[in-house]
mmCIF file of C-alpha atoms in Angstrom:
data_model
loop_
_atom_site.group_PDB
_atom_site.id
_atom_site.type_symbol
_atom_site.label_atom_id
_atom_site.label_comp_id
_atom_site.label_asym_id
_atom_site.label_seq_id
_atom_site.Cartn_x
_atom_site.Cartn_y
_atom_site.Cartn_z
ATOM 1 C CA UNK A 1 0.000 0.000 0.000
ATOM 2 C CA UNK A 2 1.564 3.338 -1.034
ATOM 3 C CA UNK A 3 2.333 5.972 1.582
ATOM 4 C CA UNK A 4 0.023 9.016 1.291
ATOM 5 C CA UNK A 5 1.677 12.165 -0.020
ATOM 6 C CA UNK A 6 1.196 13.878 3.349
ATOM 7 C CA UNK A 7 0.993 11.708 6.409
ATOM 8 C CA UNK A 8 2.201 12.091 9.993
ATOM 9 C CA UNK A 9 4.400 9.145 10.985
ATOM 10 C CA UNK A 10 5.834 9.021 14.481
ATOM 11 C CA UNK A 11 6.795 6.941 17.480
ATOM 12 C CA UNK A 12 3.968 7.310 19.991
ATOM 13 C CA UNK A 13 2.106 5.735 22.886
ATOM 14 C CA UNK A 14 -1.451 6.145 24.099
ATOM 15 C CA UNK A 15 -0.373 9.308 25.934
ATOM 16 C CA UNK A 16 2.682 10.795 24.194
ATOM 17 C CA UNK A 17 4.269 11.352 20.805
ATOM 18 C CA UNK A 18 8.020 11.626 20.222
ATOM 19 C CA UNK A 19 9.444 14.550 18.269
ATOM 20 C CA UNK A 20 13.058 15.517 17.609
ATOM 21 C CA UNK A 21 15.184 18.629 17.852
ATOM 22 C CA UNK A 22 18.932 19.202 17.558
ATOM 23 C CA UNK A 23 20.819 21.773 19.602
ATOM 24 C CA UNK A 24 24.267 22.754 20.781
ATOM 25 C CA UNK A 25 25.470 21.095 24.004
ATOM 26 C CA UNK A 26 24.958 24.431 25.786
ATOM 27 C CA UNK A 27 21.184 24.160 25.233
ATOM 28 C CA UNK A 28 20.793 20.367 25.182
ATOM 29 C CA UNK A 29 22.573 19.477 28.410
ATOM 30 C CA UNK A 30 20.543 21.744 30.741
ATOM 31 C CA UNK A 31 17.338 20.606 29.022
ATOM 32 C CA UNK A 32 18.128 16.919 29.554
ATOM 33 C CA UNK A 33 19.114 17.557 33.173
ATOM 34 C CA UNK A 34 15.915 19.492 33.901
ATOM 35 C CA UNK A 35 13.581 17.326 31.838
ATOM 36 C CA UNK A 36 12.306 20.486 30.154
ATOM 37 C CA UNK A 37 13.747 23.372 28.180
ATOM 38 C CA UNK A 38 15.477 25.957 30.350
ATOM 39 C CA UNK A 39 17.922 28.804 29.707
ATOM 40 C CA UNK A 40 19.790 29.358 27.463
ATOM 41 C CA UNK A 41 16.846 27.993 25.405
ATOM 42 C CA UNK A 42 14.977 31.062 24.178
ATOM 43 C CA UNK A 43 11.207 31.057 24.210
ATOM 44 C CA UNK A 44 11.136 34.193 22.041
ATOM 45 C CA UNK A 45 12.316 32.271 18.962
ATOM 46 C CA UNK A 46 10.236 29.934 16.827
ATOM 47 C CA UNK A 47 11.191 26.349 17.627
ATOM 48 C CA UNK A 48 10.662 23.554 15.084
ATOM 49 C CA UNK A 49 9.767 20.027 16.141
ATOM 50 C CA UNK A 50 9.926 17.020 13.838
ATOM 51 C CA UNK A 51 8.213 13.633 14.326
ATOM 52 C CA UNK A 52 10.437 12.019 11.667
ATOM 53 C CA UNK A 53 13.793 10.763 12.964
ATOM 54 C CA UNK A 54 15.316 10.564 9.475
ATOM 55 C CA UNK A 55 14.185 14.065 8.541
ATOM 56 C CA UNK A 56 15.906 15.263 11.711
ATOM 57 C CA UNK A 57 19.043 13.396 10.600
ATOM 58 C CA UNK A 58 18.864 15.152 7.241
ATOM 59 C CA UNK A 59 18.479 18.525 8.960
ATOM 60 C CA UNK A 60 21.320 18.071 11.453
ATOM 61 C CA UNK A 61 23.654 15.962 9.287
ATOM 62 C CA UNK A 62 23.672 13.075 11.762
ATOM 63 C CA UNK A 63 24.498 15.510 14.607
ATOM 64 C CA UNK A 64 27.505 16.898 12.732
ATOM 65 C CA UNK A 65 26.311 20.419 11.852
ATOM 66 C CA UNK A 66 27.481 23.307 14.056
ATOM 67 C CA UNK A 67 24.926 24.116 16.729
ATOM 68 C CA UNK A 68 23.134 20.803 16.160
ATOM 69 C CA UNK A 69 25.597 18.377 17.724
ATOM 70 C CA UNK A 70 23.107 16.953 20.222
ATOM 71 C CA UNK A 71 19.883 15.279 19.105
ATOM 72 C CA UNK A 72 17.032 15.240 21.598
ATOM 73 C CA UNK A 73 13.958 13.021 21.594
ATOM 74 C CA UNK A 74 11.143 14.927 23.251
ATOM 75 C CA UNK A 75 8.051 13.113 24.451
ATOM 76 C CA UNK A 76 5.062 15.435 24.159
ATOM 77 C CA UNK A 77 1.555 14.857 25.376
ATOM 78 C CA UNK A 78 -0.642 13.908 22.468
ATOM 79 C CA UNK A 79 -3.135 16.474 23.735
ATOM 80 C CA UNK A 80 -0.540 19.224 23.316
ATOM 81 C CA UNK A 81 0.627 18.014 19.909
ATOM 82 C CA UNK A 82 -2.937 17.898 18.641
ATOM 83 C CA UNK A 83 -3.679 21.345 20.077
ATOM 84 C CA UNK A 84 -0.710 22.678 18.129
ATOM 85 C CA UNK A 85 -1.962 21.204 14.857
ATOM 86 C CA UNK A 86 -5.531 22.356 15.502
ATOM 87 C CA UNK A 87 -4.190 25.913 15.878
ATOM 88 C CA UNK A 88 -1.679 25.765 13.025
ATOM 89 C CA UNK A 89 -1.374 27.626 9.757
ATOM 90 C CA UNK A 90 0.369 26.241 6.711
ATOM 91 C CA UNK A 91 3.662 27.985 5.982
ATOM 92 C CA UNK A 92 2.677 28.128 2.302
ATOM 93 C CA UNK A 93 -0.488 29.128 0.446
ATOM 94 C CA UNK A 94 -2.713 26.212 -0.609
ATOM 95 C CA UNK A 95 -5.462 27.120 -3.057
ATOM 96 C CA UNK A 96 -7.445 24.025 -2.067
ATOM 97 C CA UNK A 97 -7.460 25.055 1.577
ATOM 98 C CA UNK A 98 -7.520 28.871 1.573
ATOM 99 C CA UNK A 99 -10.127 31.031 -0.191
ATOM 100 C CA UNK A 100 -7.378 33.454 -1.276
ATOM 101 C CA UNK A 101 -3.844 34.553 -0.400
ATOM 102 C CA UNK A 102 -5.101 37.328 1.865
ATOM 103 C CA UNK A 103 -7.023 34.830 4.012
ATOM 104 C CA UNK A 104 -3.957 32.598 4.232
ATOM 105 C CA UNK A 105 -1.767 35.557 5.194
ATOM 106 C CA UNK A 106 -4.173 36.560 7.983
ATOM 107 C CA UNK A 107 -4.194 33.022 9.360
ATOM 108 C CA UNK A 108 -0.402 32.840 9.212
ATOM 109 C CA UNK A 109 -0.005 36.112 11.128
ATOM 110 C CA UNK A 110 -2.425 35.186 13.903
ATOM 111 C CA UNK A 111 -1.520 31.528 14.440
ATOM 112 C CA UNK A 112 1.115 30.558 17.061
ATOM 113 C CA UNK A 113 1.940 27.419 15.077
ATOM 114 C CA UNK A 114 3.216 26.834 11.547
ATOM 115 C CA UNK A 115 3.193 23.601 9.636
ATOM 116 C CA UNK A 116 5.208 22.694 6.585
ATOM 117 C CA UNK A 117 5.569 19.495 4.590
ATOM 118 C CA UNK A 118 9.016 18.563 3.287
ATOM 119 C CA UNK A 119 10.149 15.446 1.407
ATOM 120 C CA UNK A 120 10.670 12.531 3.777
ATOM 121 C CA UNK A 121 14.163 11.020 3.755
ATOM 122 C CA UNK A 122 15.520 7.529 3.226
ATOM 123 C CA UNK A 123 18.125 5.863 5.429
ATOM 124 C CA UNK A 124 20.755 7.449 3.167
ATOM 125 C CA UNK A 125 18.880 10.780 3.472
ATOM 126 C CA UNK A 126 17.720 10.849 -0.124
ATOM 127 C CA UNK A 127 14.316 12.501 -0.762
ATOM 128 C CA UNK A 128 11.325 10.160 -0.923
ATOM 129 C CA UNK A 129 8.131 10.721 -2.965
ATOM 130 C CA UNK A 130 6.047 11.590 0.091
ATOM 131 C CA UNK A 131 6.201 14.289 2.716
ATOM 132 C CA UNK A 132 7.133 14.633 6.372
ATOM 133 C CA UNK A 133 5.677 17.082 8.888
ATOM 134 C CA UNK A 134 7.602 19.908 10.550
ATOM 135 C CA UNK A 135 5.833 21.991 13.208
ATOM 136 C CA UNK A 136 7.007 25.487 14.140
ATOM 137 C CA UNK A 137 5.976 26.777 17.570
ATOM 138 C CA UNK A 138 5.961 30.443 18.569
ATOM 139 C CA UNK A 139 4.389 32.693 21.174
ATOM 140 C CA UNK A 140 1.831 30.927 23.366
ATOM 141 C CA UNK A 141 2.627 27.578 21.731
ATOM 142 C CA UNK A 142 6.278 27.704 22.858
ATOM 143 C CA UNK A 143 5.223 28.434 26.440
ATOM 144 C CA UNK A 144 2.813 25.494 26.381
ATOM 145 C CA UNK A 145 5.483 23.280 24.828
ATOM 146 C CA UNK A 146 7.939 24.065 27.610
ATOM 147 C CA UNK A 147 5.578 24.320 30.587
ATOM 148 C CA UNK A 148 2.751 21.885 29.814
ATOM 149 C CA UNK A 149 3.379 19.468 26.961
ATOM 150 C CA UNK A 150 6.893 18.121 27.540
ATOM 151 C CA UNK A 151 6.785 14.813 29.409
ATOM 152 C CA UNK A 152 10.447 13.797 28.964
ATOM 153 C CA UNK A 153 13.619 14.761 27.103
ATOM 154 C CA UNK A 154 16.199 12.121 26.139
ATOM 155 C CA UNK A 155 19.576 12.692 24.503
ATOM 156 C CA UNK A 156 19.744 10.185 21.619
ATOM 157 C CA UNK A 157 23.005 11.457 20.130
ATOM 158 C CA UNK A 158 24.771 8.181 20.965
ATOM 159 C CA UNK A 159 22.230 6.226 18.932
ATOM 160 C CA UNK A 160 22.553 8.729 16.089
ATOM 161 C CA UNK A 161 26.315 8.216 15.963
ATOM 162 C CA UNK A 162 25.983 4.425 16.112
ATOM 163 C CA UNK A 163 23.610 4.438 13.151
ATOM 164 C CA UNK A 164 25.888 6.766 11.195
ATOM 165 C CA UNK A 165 28.895 4.518 11.918
ATOM 166 C CA UNK A 166 26.993 1.469 10.669
ATOM 167 C CA UNK A 167 26.055 3.324 7.477
ATOM 168 C CA UNK A 168 29.653 4.401 6.949
ATOM 169 C CA UNK A 169 30.674 0.760 7.281
ATOM 170 C CA UNK A 170 28.048 -0.290 4.740
ATOM 171 C CA UNK A 171 25.855 -2.120 7.271
ATOM 172 C CA UNK A 172 22.568 -0.611 6.141
ATOM 173 C CA UNK A 173 20.361 -3.411 7.492
ATOM 174 C CA UNK A 174 21.886 -3.110 10.962
ATOM 175 C CA UNK A 175 21.518 0.665 10.818
ATOM 176 C CA UNK A 176 17.862 0.394 9.809
ATOM 177 C CA UNK A 177 17.183 -1.990 12.685
ATOM 178 C CA UNK A 178 18.222 0.749 15.154
ATOM 179 C CA UNK A 179 15.783 3.333 13.844
ATOM 180 C CA UNK A 180 12.773 4.187 15.999
ATOM 181 C CA UNK A 181 9.552 2.523 14.861
ATOM 182 C CA UNK A 182 7.315 5.211 13.356
ATOM 183 C CA UNK A 183 3.667 4.486 12.613
ATOM 184 C CA UNK A 184 0.930 6.542 10.936
ATOM 185 C CA UNK A 185 -0.581 8.931 13.478
ATOM 186 C CA UNK A 186 -4.331 9.369 13.325
ATOM 187 C CA UNK A 187 -5.550 12.904 13.943
ATOM 188 C CA UNK A 188 -8.813 14.018 15.544
ATOM 189 C CA UNK A 189 -11.617 14.917 13.094
ATOM 190 C CA UNK A 190 -11.063 18.215 11.301
ATOM 191 C CA UNK A 191 -7.394 18.634 12.188
ATOM 192 C CA UNK A 192 -6.070 16.855 9.101
ATOM 193 C CA UNK A 193 -7.958 19.215 6.823
ATOM 194 C CA UNK A 194 -6.485 22.242 8.599
ATOM 195 C CA UNK A 195 -2.917 21.126 7.922
ATOM 196 C CA UNK A 196 -3.633 19.753 4.444
ATOM 197 C CA UNK A 197 -3.047 16.040 4.991
ATOM 198 C CA UNK A 198 -5.905 15.151 2.674
ATOM 199 C CA UNK A 199 -7.844 13.771 5.656
ATOM 200 C CA UNK A 200 -11.211 15.173 6.661
#
């Protein structure tokens, strides 16, 4: 069965969903120690969370890019994640979703959450023919993310480096076996349409 063009895939439980971010050690280490984001993390900036592990690897270069040397797995409450999507605006104009560009622009300016869909990535970080979700949090959404939604923060940089080492050695099957298991995530009614998944 083919993967839909836009589908949320994630590791999740009945209560939480795992998303990924990559930071410098100066931000990551205090966050892991506290179990939540603390200074020098800045709430004033938009922060992007990604349910796809491999898209995060593409973005941070397997934890090799400057300022992204530590990869964090953040467990969010599903209630918070779904609130974010229910209050999101697409980062691009979609003629099938918005009556006109002015309406889209108004929604974008007033929403504390942005959503964009980028090509999902293979184990070798090549683009795939379907999309992966990125969620940008700002304003009230960042405060909720930090103060209410975060259930746990785990540094998974060691796993990232192990997978990269296996790939470098040509052991793709072993590398794939270490990836987190991501399953399609079913959204509440109406939320899929708001973020243009093709679901009602």
